[in-house]
Amino acid sequence: MSSRWIDRGVAIFIIGVSIGLYVLAQDFPLGSDLFPKFTLITIIGLAALMFGQTFFAKTRALQSTEKEAQGWNTRRPYLVFGISLLYAALMYLIGYLAASVVTALLLMPALGVKKKVLYGLVTGGVILFIYLLFNRFLMVQLPIGRLLG
Amino acid sequence: MPDILTVLSNLFSLTSVLAILGGICGGLVIGFLPGLTSNMAVALLLPITFTMSPIPALLMLTSVYASAIYAGSFSAILLHTPGTSASAATVLDGFPLTQRGESNKALRIATFSSMFGGAFSAIALLLLAPPLSRISLMFGPAEYFFIAIFGLSIIGSLSSGGVVKGLLSGILGLLFSSVGLDIDSGFPRFCFGYNDLHAGLEFVPAVIGLFSMAQALVMTEEVQKSIQRVETPKSSEWRVFPRLSEIRQIKTTLMRSSFLGVLVGILPGAGGDISSWVSYNEAKRFSKHPEQFGHGSLEGISASETANNANTGGAMIPMFTLGIPGSPTAAVLLGALVIQGLVPGHEMFDRHGSIVYTVIIGFFLANIVMGFMGMYSTRYLSHITTLPNYAVIPVIVFFSVVGSFSLGHSMLNVMIMLSFGFLGFLMRKINMSPAPMILGLILGPFAEKGFRQALILSRGDLITYLLKSPISLILIALTILSVATTVYLGSRLTKSAAPPEEYESLTGEKH
């Protein structure tokens, strides 16, 4: 899909959501509705401009990095994002240390790690560094986990 | 101005010194790694400063800012890959010297120039900020509203991806800032029944998400990418200080680029990359040997590196005085100021003078210390670049999640960070800059407060009230002028400031 069509889709999406939020803002008390309405109208106007621009601007050719990112690589960010969400949930359930180790292990196949020893050393070192930095030095208690705590 | 002894005792306390050294170390490492920007460096280290008092917290963040911009030159010179976009112009002359086996020469010129530019900008900040802050005394609600709009318009106009997308990003930030309980009526706005959102969207997790998490997601598309090992000279051949003859060669460039860097830095939204390219072009124009540019010219390296570090102090001038950041990283620093309970303007200089002056003088010191630390550590830091992306990505994910959580022990903040991270990733995909959104999030509450107060004071005649102040009129004119000029001259300015294909190939982003 060309950047032109993506921009059109994004503009329509933003306009749609903004109209929905504007309707919601109608129920706000007098005064508290003004600023959100002002921003929403501006957003709708700018999104309409963005939509209009797609008919005049040249289509941007795919950059080399985008070409390289075809196939499995395009799905990898979503997978890593999913694992990050899971990390947040695991941290809540089993605590920082265990969750970080599990996440590091889950990320290994997702990132196609080749040098496993290097990966283990870096992630292990960072997990420990963060633990010491926050728990011992900054005195910020990291989660110990609902299930384990 | 507070007592100089108070400032010095604040500055040379153990916590302050450790904060500066820690900030410099963090900035050097992150700035060295191509793809990791100064915005990200400051955003990632922001949570570490929550538990600190304002002085060490701000000293650490400003040190990170200066050293990350400086360290971008290492990989630009050694690897032909700028560590940050601000060092893109350094590649043109730095790498040819490395190819000729003169990397040490390029590095010491870059170091000396960065130190000079940074220190010059710190002095400019010290001399210009206090008198300029008095302007803020003339500001009422209408002026505060319009200055927020002006700041957004200019950072939106100058960001990559075009004016419309930049402005859209900024206004979306304003909208996000209105989530939560209304300041006057207490009515929950856009909370969708979630009580946790009543306090609004925290700024710090949003910054970490937009700058750091989004970057980690972008990096997953090239997981095997890493930089080759660099051969640096043996320790016996290593020279830390430039020769007198080398300094003589670049002395005019140093002065010119420092002025240009500070000047461009003061312009809201214009970051180190713009000042570096502008300064490089000017150095070439005034040089007696323009033919050497692009083939290892010391003036070329000096122009770029002096200007990008001079930009850092320049960018903090409008941030300290009016609350309008001069660069995207200064936008994150502005958030740090607000978190520490400091409101930019004359009152900050008046009531919290000891903090502000300690931070400014500390920033000067950091610019000097970073040069020494940089020169002594470059040869060892270069090993970091052998790390493939797959080893760096988990580090960013862990720091982002834990950093967001540490703010108030809240899983909601982690969710906010992840949501903004995904949003930032999608924005990068459509070439929309996240920097204006950050500014919108910070300036939103100030803009709304100004807007609401103006509404009350206007007694029903808002337009007349908003337009009766000459400062408001000037700000409106500047806003219109900034957008109109960018639209009209956009393509021509890009061509004159830097060759776009060169810029894109060096920074990986559209100019």
XYZ file of C-alpha atoms in Angstrom:
660
model
C 0.000 0.000 0.000
C 1.418 3.430 -0.903
C 2.054 6.119 1.688
C -0.737 8.132 0.035
C -3.384 5.529 0.882
C -2.017 5.040 4.379
C -2.222 8.808 4.993
C -5.809 8.854 3.711
C -6.778 5.981 6.010
C -5.113 7.644 9.004
C -6.811 10.991 8.251
C -10.244 9.371 7.992
C -9.623 7.431 11.217
C -8.589 10.589 13.083
C -11.598 12.518 11.776
C -13.944 9.681 12.771
C -12.541 9.381 16.305
C -12.498 13.179 16.735
C -16.155 13.465 15.746
C -16.978 10.733 18.271
C -15.041 12.558 20.999
C -16.686 15.859 20.048
C -20.096 14.255 20.581
C -18.869 13.056 23.990
C -17.621 16.563 24.802
C -21.155 17.896 24.273
C -22.034 16.378 27.659
C -19.211 18.181 29.474
C -20.260 21.041 31.786
C -20.063 24.577 30.443
C -16.468 25.776 30.468
C -14.795 22.385 30.688
C -15.962 21.543 27.178
C -14.363 24.549 25.454
C -10.721 23.475 25.292
C -11.386 19.871 24.187
C -13.818 21.164 21.540
C -11.282 23.712 20.333
C -8.593 21.024 19.997
C -10.970 18.538 18.365
C -12.122 21.040 15.745
C -8.485 21.898 15.004
C -7.629 18.196 14.752
C -10.515 17.574 12.337
C -9.386 20.529 10.220
C -5.750 19.368 10.135
C -6.727 15.755 9.398
C -8.902 17.008 6.522
C -5.884 18.957 5.252
C -3.747 15.831 5.540
C -6.366 13.934 3.537
C -6.491 16.695 0.929
C -2.683 16.797 0.654
C -2.611 13.188 -0.522
C -4.207 14.272 -3.809
C -1.434 16.777 -4.515
C 1.708 15.410 -2.873
C 3.965 12.973 -4.678
C 3.782 9.382 -3.484
C 6.804 8.628 -1.367
C 8.818 5.745 -2.667
C 9.633 2.965 -0.236
C 12.916 3.693 1.539
C 15.611 1.046 1.632
C 14.981 0.367 5.321
C 11.303 -0.183 4.579
C 12.162 -2.595 1.788
C 14.399 -4.544 4.138
C 11.608 -4.653 6.653
C 9.332 -6.750 4.478
C 8.023 -10.181 5.496
C 8.672 -11.556 8.977
C 10.385 -8.348 10.034
C 7.153 -6.371 9.596
C 5.389 -8.646 12.064
C 8.206 -8.649 14.615
C 7.383 -5.226 16.172
C 3.849 -6.401 16.941
C 5.159 -9.605 18.491
C 7.663 -7.677 20.623
C 4.912 -5.273 21.635
C 2.755 -8.245 22.676
C 5.633 -9.665 24.743
C 6.112 -6.251 26.365
C 2.435 -6.237 27.357
C 2.887 -9.718 28.789
C 5.982 -8.500 30.662
C 3.910 -5.805 32.362
C 1.281 -8.381 33.368
C 3.911 -10.877 34.541
C 5.696 -8.213 36.571
C 2.432 -7.607 38.412
C 1.900 -11.347 38.976
C 5.319 -12.876 39.597
C 7.476 -9.858 40.336
C 10.228 -7.983 38.540
C 13.074 -10.512 38.587
C 11.109 -13.591 37.475
C 9.109 -11.620 34.901
C 12.268 -10.131 33.413
C 13.916 -13.528 33.037
C 10.784 -15.004 31.407
C 10.525 -11.998 29.082
C 14.185 -12.228 28.111
C 13.638 -15.899 27.239
C 10.479 -15.096 25.248
C 12.228 -12.309 23.368
C 15.057 -14.623 22.340
C 13.206 -16.507 19.576
C 11.136 -13.435 18.727
C 14.287 -11.443 17.993
C 16.095 -14.311 16.289
C 19.025 -14.160 18.682
C 22.194 -15.708 17.229
C 24.842 -15.138 19.906
C 22.996 -16.573 22.896
C 25.842 -16.119 25.376
C 26.208 -12.432 24.503
C 22.434 -11.971 24.730
C 22.358 -13.747 28.106
C 25.186 -11.664 29.485
C 23.693 -8.345 28.344
C 20.112 -9.030 29.455
C 21.208 -10.714 32.693
C 23.502 -7.828 33.503
C 20.836 -5.246 32.794
C 18.165 -7.070 34.821
C 20.522 -7.146 37.785
C 21.660 -3.528 37.220
C 18.054 -2.256 37.148
C 17.235 -4.249 40.285
C 20.184 -2.829 42.179
C 19.674 0.696 40.835
C 16.010 0.952 41.764
C 15.735 -1.333 44.800
C 18.995 -0.538 46.533
C 20.235 2.814 45.259
C 17.039 4.778 44.516
C 14.980 2.928 47.152
C 12.128 2.340 44.703
C 10.583 -1.019 45.524
C 10.086 -3.021 42.334
C 7.101 -5.435 42.299
C 7.678 -8.721 44.089
C 4.557 -10.196 42.539
C 1.030 -10.895 43.667
C 1.478 -14.635 43.432
C 4.850 -14.758 45.135
C 4.575 -11.805 47.526
C 20.943 36.375 41.933
C 21.728 34.089 44.863
C 25.000 34.057 46.731
C 27.754 32.533 44.566
C 28.999 30.480 47.531
C 25.567 28.867 47.896
C 25.584 27.979 44.210
C 29.089 26.547 44.392
C 28.363 24.536 47.542
C 25.250 23.138 45.814
C 27.269 22.316 42.734
C 30.180 20.625 44.439
C 28.123 18.520 46.832
C 28.645 14.781 46.422
C 25.171 14.152 44.982
C 25.556 16.914 42.386
C 28.984 15.721 41.265
C 27.758 12.127 41.048
C 24.669 13.278 39.117
C 26.836 15.114 36.572
C 29.237 12.176 36.174
C 26.380 9.659 35.961
C 24.566 11.823 33.439
C 27.672 12.172 31.295
C 28.298 8.397 31.345
C 24.684 7.669 30.378
C 24.710 10.299 27.656
C 28.024 9.076 26.206
C 26.808 5.486 25.949
C 23.373 6.282 24.522
C 24.657 9.016 22.213
C 27.325 6.689 20.842
C 24.804 4.040 19.830
C 23.394 4.936 16.408
C 19.601 5.232 16.473
C 19.384 6.114 20.142
C 18.802 9.849 20.373
C 19.339 12.508 23.013
C 15.543 12.682 23.483
C 15.545 9.020 24.299
C 18.547 9.351 26.607
C 16.817 12.044 28.666
C 13.459 10.213 28.577
C 14.985 6.920 29.758
C 16.878 8.550 32.621
C 13.938 10.731 33.675
C 12.452 8.125 36.076
C 15.804 7.792 37.843
C 15.571 11.465 38.807
C 12.134 11.238 40.471
C 13.512 10.467 43.882
C 16.223 13.107 43.619
C 15.984 16.704 44.734
C 15.707 19.276 41.889
C 19.420 20.194 41.671
C 20.979 16.744 41.083
C 17.969 15.703 38.999
C 18.308 18.627 36.597
C 22.105 18.430 36.603
C 21.918 14.798 35.583
C 19.429 15.421 32.766
C 21.225 18.457 31.329
C 24.521 16.498 31.455
C 22.863 13.635 29.595
C 21.603 16.081 26.974
C 25.011 17.669 26.361
C 27.004 14.436 26.358
C 24.547 12.479 24.174
C 24.771 15.185 21.505
C 28.573 15.164 21.786
C 28.877 11.359 21.723
C 26.933 11.250 18.468
C 30.144 12.464 16.847
C 32.074 9.309 17.875
C 30.110 6.959 15.671
C 29.851 9.640 12.979
C 33.658 9.806 12.819
C 34.507 6.164 13.460
C 31.637 4.347 11.754
C 30.176 6.714 9.150
C 26.916 6.499 11.131
C 25.876 9.491 13.238
C 24.965 8.500 16.785
C 22.326 11.219 16.788
C 20.917 13.175 13.844
C 22.712 16.269 15.201
C 26.039 14.756 14.137
C 25.007 13.881 10.591
C 27.114 16.695 9.114
C 30.164 15.480 11.075
C 30.204 12.281 9.012
C 31.118 14.199 5.856
C 34.547 15.204 7.142
C 35.050 12.966 10.163
C 34.917 9.631 8.398
C 37.378 10.539 5.614
C 39.925 11.279 8.364
C 39.245 7.869 9.931
C 39.794 6.260 6.531
C 43.167 7.995 6.387
C 44.056 6.628 9.848
C 43.542 10.009 11.535
C 40.520 9.191 13.673
C 42.226 10.579 16.777
C 42.665 13.934 15.074
C 38.977 14.012 14.069
C 37.856 12.980 17.548
C 39.961 15.560 19.389
C 38.708 18.338 17.082
C 35.112 17.162 17.591
C 35.687 16.989 21.340
C 37.303 20.407 21.638
C 34.601 21.944 19.431
C 31.776 20.293 21.385
C 33.278 21.477 24.667
C 33.714 25.001 23.314
C 30.218 25.175 21.805
C 28.591 23.712 24.905
C 30.480 25.975 27.306
C 29.724 29.010 25.118
C 26.021 28.152 25.173
C 26.106 27.744 28.958
C 27.543 31.263 29.267
C 24.887 32.553 26.853
C 22.253 30.839 28.984
C 23.659 32.420 32.139
C 23.786 35.923 30.627
C 20.616 35.939 28.510
C 18.101 33.882 30.467
C 17.706 36.079 33.582
C 16.966 39.346 31.711
C 14.783 37.553 29.155
C 12.779 35.916 31.928
C 11.492 39.393 32.838
C 9.429 39.293 29.641
C 7.313 36.623 31.305
C 6.194 39.260 33.845
C 4.285 40.966 31.059
C 2.352 37.787 30.345
C -1.289 37.333 31.290
C -3.647 34.418 30.559
C -4.091 35.354 26.891
C -0.344 35.603 26.314
C 0.276 32.235 27.976
C -2.336 30.652 25.744
C -0.843 32.147 22.602
C 2.741 31.350 23.520
C 1.741 27.702 23.941
C 0.121 27.779 20.495
C 3.188 29.546 19.053
C 5.542 26.950 20.560
C 3.436 24.149 19.144
C 3.183 25.764 15.738
C 6.912 26.244 15.406
C 7.954 22.807 16.698
C 5.215 21.275 14.541
C 6.318 23.205 11.468
C 9.972 22.271 11.816
C 9.498 18.601 12.628
C 10.079 15.904 10.038
C 7.066 14.745 8.045
C 5.683 18.155 7.070
C 3.782 21.008 8.654
C 0.328 19.434 8.718
C 1.472 16.209 10.364
C 3.657 18.143 12.812
C 0.799 20.412 13.857
C -1.597 17.477 14.035
C 0.832 15.678 16.348
C 1.054 18.774 18.589
C -2.707 19.318 18.800
C -3.253 15.616 19.531
C -0.860 16.169 22.447
C -3.067 19.058 23.639
C -6.100 16.764 23.430
C -4.349 14.026 25.435
C -3.522 16.625 28.085
C -7.234 17.278 28.605
C -7.878 13.681 29.740
C -8.786 13.519 33.451
C -10.700 15.632 35.938
C -11.404 19.163 34.773
C -9.450 21.701 36.838
C -12.523 23.850 37.575
C -15.645 21.699 37.522
C -14.032 18.396 38.573
C -15.859 16.678 35.703
C -14.033 13.588 34.346
C -13.170 14.184 30.700
C -12.478 11.300 28.279
C -12.027 8.834 31.159
C -14.565 6.298 29.816
C -15.455 5.156 33.312
C -11.877 4.408 34.400
C -11.304 6.101 37.737
C -7.544 5.628 37.384
C -7.580 8.095 34.508
C -9.033 10.884 36.686
C -5.519 12.097 37.460
C -4.890 12.464 33.729
C -2.271 10.923 31.490
C 1.128 11.092 33.163
C 3.643 12.919 31.028
C 6.734 10.817 31.826
C 5.393 7.395 30.741
C 4.096 9.051 27.574
C 7.564 10.456 26.819
C 9.260 7.117 27.509
C 6.738 5.404 25.257
C 6.935 7.869 22.382
C 10.717 8.126 22.352
C 12.131 4.898 23.822
C 9.596 2.085 23.423
C 8.737 3.239 19.908
C 12.450 3.183 19.033
C 12.782 -0.370 20.374
C 9.863 -1.456 18.168
C 11.401 0.229 15.128
C 14.714 -1.535 15.837
C 13.013 -4.949 15.827
C 12.691 -4.631 12.066
C 16.465 -4.925 11.760
C 17.391 -7.183 14.657
C 20.684 -8.467 13.269
C 21.979 -4.997 12.474
C 25.157 -4.021 14.305
C 28.177 -1.927 13.572
C 31.562 -3.392 12.775
C 34.464 -3.235 15.216
C 36.485 -0.067 14.979
C 40.242 0.096 14.979
C 41.361 3.012 17.104
C 44.971 4.147 17.561
C 47.184 2.615 20.249
C 47.259 4.402 23.596
C 50.803 5.666 22.922
C 49.546 7.458 19.783
C 46.423 8.795 21.459
C 46.321 12.558 21.935
C 43.574 14.133 24.069
C 44.119 17.837 23.345
C 44.277 19.381 19.876
C 47.541 20.971 18.751
C 47.837 24.760 18.805
C 48.092 24.748 15.017
C 44.801 22.833 14.823
C 43.073 25.303 17.135
C 44.345 28.195 14.998
C 42.798 26.535 11.960
C 39.338 26.336 13.535
C 39.252 29.416 15.797
C 36.977 31.481 13.516
C 34.703 28.500 12.922
C 34.449 27.948 16.662
C 33.190 31.479 17.271
C 30.855 31.648 14.270
C 29.353 28.214 14.891
C 28.867 28.922 18.590
C 26.828 32.044 17.783
C 24.860 30.205 15.114
C 24.260 27.222 17.380
C 22.903 29.370 20.213
C 20.805 31.437 17.809
C 19.228 28.428 16.116
C 18.803 26.790 19.528
C 16.753 29.728 20.796
C 14.284 29.227 17.934
C 11.643 26.892 19.331
C 11.717 23.472 17.734
C 14.985 23.844 15.841
C 17.211 21.077 17.160
C 20.910 20.285 16.904
C 20.591 18.829 13.401
C 19.411 22.111 11.901
C 22.074 24.194 13.634
C 24.736 21.704 12.629
C 23.815 21.810 8.918
C 23.380 25.590 8.881
C 26.740 26.048 10.577
C 28.445 23.551 8.252
C 27.135 25.437 5.210
C 28.274 28.771 6.611
C 31.723 27.392 7.482
C 32.098 26.139 3.926
C 30.938 29.468 2.506
C 33.434 31.497 4.552
C 36.298 28.996 4.394
C 39.560 29.734 2.566
C 39.627 26.047 1.607
C 36.050 25.085 0.701
C 37.405 22.345 -1.557
C 38.531 20.418 1.566
C 34.962 20.124 2.831
C 33.745 16.561 2.467
C 37.330 15.266 2.363
C 38.357 15.565 6.016
C 38.208 19.298 6.691
C 38.839 20.183 10.324
C 36.661 23.270 9.895
C 33.817 21.035 8.717
C 34.009 18.799 11.790
C 34.368 21.799 14.062
C 31.423 23.676 12.515
C 29.031 20.801 12.952
C 30.136 19.785 16.436
C 30.417 23.311 17.847
C 26.947 24.222 16.617
C 25.117 21.117 17.790
C 26.448 21.485 21.325
C 25.934 25.261 21.305
C 22.346 24.459 20.380
C 21.792 22.671 23.707
C 22.243 25.771 25.874
C 20.435 27.906 23.308
C 17.448 25.545 23.405
C 17.257 25.972 27.171
C 17.020 29.782 27.004
C 13.355 29.942 25.887
C 12.653 26.865 28.039
C 13.852 28.537 31.251
C 12.446 31.954 30.445
C 9.086 31.324 28.752
C 8.464 27.599 29.044
C 8.912 27.103 25.302
C 11.555 24.476 24.544
C 14.043 25.205 21.791
C 14.449 21.544 20.826
C 12.590 18.238 21.267
C 15.006 17.220 24.049
C 14.419 20.556 25.765
C 10.700 19.648 25.654
C 11.453 16.584 27.790
C 13.623 18.725 30.082
C 10.711 21.136 30.426
C 8.631 18.222 31.666
C 11.360 17.444 34.194
C 11.252 21.050 35.438
C 7.485 20.833 35.894
C 7.793 17.496 37.717
C 10.284 19.113 40.107
C 7.718 21.866 40.807
C 9.555 24.599 38.905
C 7.508 26.851 36.648
C 9.590 28.551 33.946
C 9.692 32.334 33.934
C 10.873 35.191 36.103
C 9.442 33.657 39.261
C 11.676 30.618 38.837
C 14.775 32.827 38.700
C 13.457 34.921 41.575
C 12.248 32.260 44.008
C 14.395 29.287 43.002
C 17.465 31.214 41.911
C 19.928 28.946 43.704
C 18.546 25.913 41.871
C 18.503 27.567 38.443
C 21.984 29.101 38.682
C 23.456 25.860 40.068
C 21.984 23.983 37.108
C 23.315 26.529 34.591
C 26.826 26.584 36.059
C 26.676 22.794 36.411
C 25.762 22.592 32.736
C 28.887 24.623 31.941
C 30.982 22.265 34.044
C 29.373 19.192 32.457
C 30.356 20.439 29.013
C 33.996 20.594 30.083
C 34.051 17.310 31.990
C 32.290 15.407 29.194
C 35.129 16.245 26.806
C 37.758 14.692 29.065
C 35.592 11.677 29.847
C 34.752 11.311 26.184
C 38.335 11.412 24.963
C 39.539 8.951 27.556
C 36.666 6.521 27.033
C 36.135 6.587 23.260
C 38.464 3.702 22.561
C 36.626 1.498 25.050
C 33.129 2.780 24.213
C 33.622 1.771 20.597
C 33.163 -1.872 21.650
C 29.516 -1.114 22.456
C 28.808 -0.655 18.784
C 29.484 -4.348 18.164
C 26.259 -5.141 20.019
C 23.539 -6.244 17.609
C 20.074 -4.712 17.887
C 18.661 -7.902 19.419
C 20.827 -7.340 22.490
C 19.921 -3.646 22.787
C 16.130 -4.050 22.382
C 15.505 -5.955 25.679
C 17.578 -3.330 27.522
C 15.281 -0.558 26.229
C 12.131 -2.597 26.977
C 13.229 -3.367 30.567
C 14.256 0.231 31.286
C 11.057 1.614 29.744
C 8.723 -0.684 31.689
C 10.524 -0.371 35.041
C 11.048 3.379 34.597
C 7.333 3.945 33.971
C 6.367 1.730 36.881
C 8.682 3.525 39.269
C 6.626 6.696 38.899
C 4.072 6.189 41.672
C 4.308 2.351 41.645
C 1.563 2.256 39.079
C 0.835 -0.400 36.469
C -1.401 2.211 34.792
C 1.738 4.172 33.956
C 3.223 1.070 32.341
C 0.069 0.729 30.241
C 0.237 4.420 29.292
C 3.893 3.964 28.300
C 3.149 0.892 26.195
C 0.155 2.574 24.516
C 2.194 5.654 23.639
C 5.047 3.387 22.555
C 2.796 1.654 20.063
C 1.327 4.981 18.987
C 4.845 6.380 18.530
C 5.789 3.354 16.425
C 2.732 3.864 14.179
C 3.511 7.591 13.959
C 7.047 6.799 12.797
C 5.548 4.532 10.140
C 3.524 7.400 8.686
C 6.402 9.865 9.094
C 4.740 11.883 11.872
C 7.107 13.290 14.494
C 6.287 12.515 18.165
C 8.157 15.608 19.463
C 5.220 18.060 18.966
C 2.925 15.611 20.772
C 5.218 15.693 23.806
C 5.175 19.482 23.767
C 1.372 19.440 23.451
C 1.131 17.174 26.484
C 3.347 19.506 28.537
C 1.884 22.797 27.369
C -1.727 21.570 27.347
C -2.540 22.352 30.989
C -0.869 25.800 30.736
C -2.647 26.577 27.478
C -6.021 25.504 28.857
C -5.517 27.445 32.086
C -4.661 30.560 30.069
C -7.622 29.983 27.773
C -10.065 29.508 30.670
C -8.776 32.476 32.652
C -8.930 34.639 29.553
C -12.514 33.508 29.073
C -13.460 34.584 32.610
C -11.607 37.906 32.386
C -13.092 38.684 28.986
C -16.641 38.732 30.445
C -18.141 37.229 27.338
C -16.091 39.105 24.753
C -13.260 36.623 24.303
C -12.041 37.713 20.874
C -11.615 41.366 21.890
C -9.855 40.339 25.092
C -7.473 37.988 23.326
C -6.597 40.553 20.693
C -6.258 43.677 22.816
C -2.762 42.858 24.094
C 0.138 43.807 21.788
C 2.110 40.724 22.945
C -0.809 38.495 21.957
C -0.958 40.160 18.557
C 2.780 39.659 18.064
C 2.479 36.001 19.063
C -0.456 35.468 16.688
C 1.504 37.102 13.883
C 4.566 34.957 14.675
C 2.438 31.807 14.705
C 0.924 32.593 11.309
C 4.313 33.650 9.975
C 6.072 30.488 11.185
C 3.514 28.171 9.602
C 3.183 30.191 6.384
C 6.944 30.534 5.947
C 7.525 26.847 6.525
C 4.858 25.907 4.012
C 6.136 28.368 1.416
C 9.844 27.890 1.822
C 9.895 24.283 3.076
C 11.401 22.602 0.063
C 13.803 25.449 -0.733
C 15.083 25.666 2.826
C 15.691 21.930 2.872
C 17.734 22.194 -0.298
C 19.853 25.051 0.956
C 20.389 23.756 4.487
C 21.452 20.249 3.509
C 21.270 17.985 0.527
C 18.143 15.923 1.358
C 19.436 12.634 -0.027
C 22.639 13.098 1.984
C 20.659 13.938 5.085
C 18.320 10.991 4.672
C 21.118 8.553 3.999
C 22.943 9.689 7.119
C 20.087 10.009 9.547
C 17.535 7.620 8.163
C 14.829 10.240 8.446
C 13.254 12.613 5.980
C 14.304 16.200 6.413
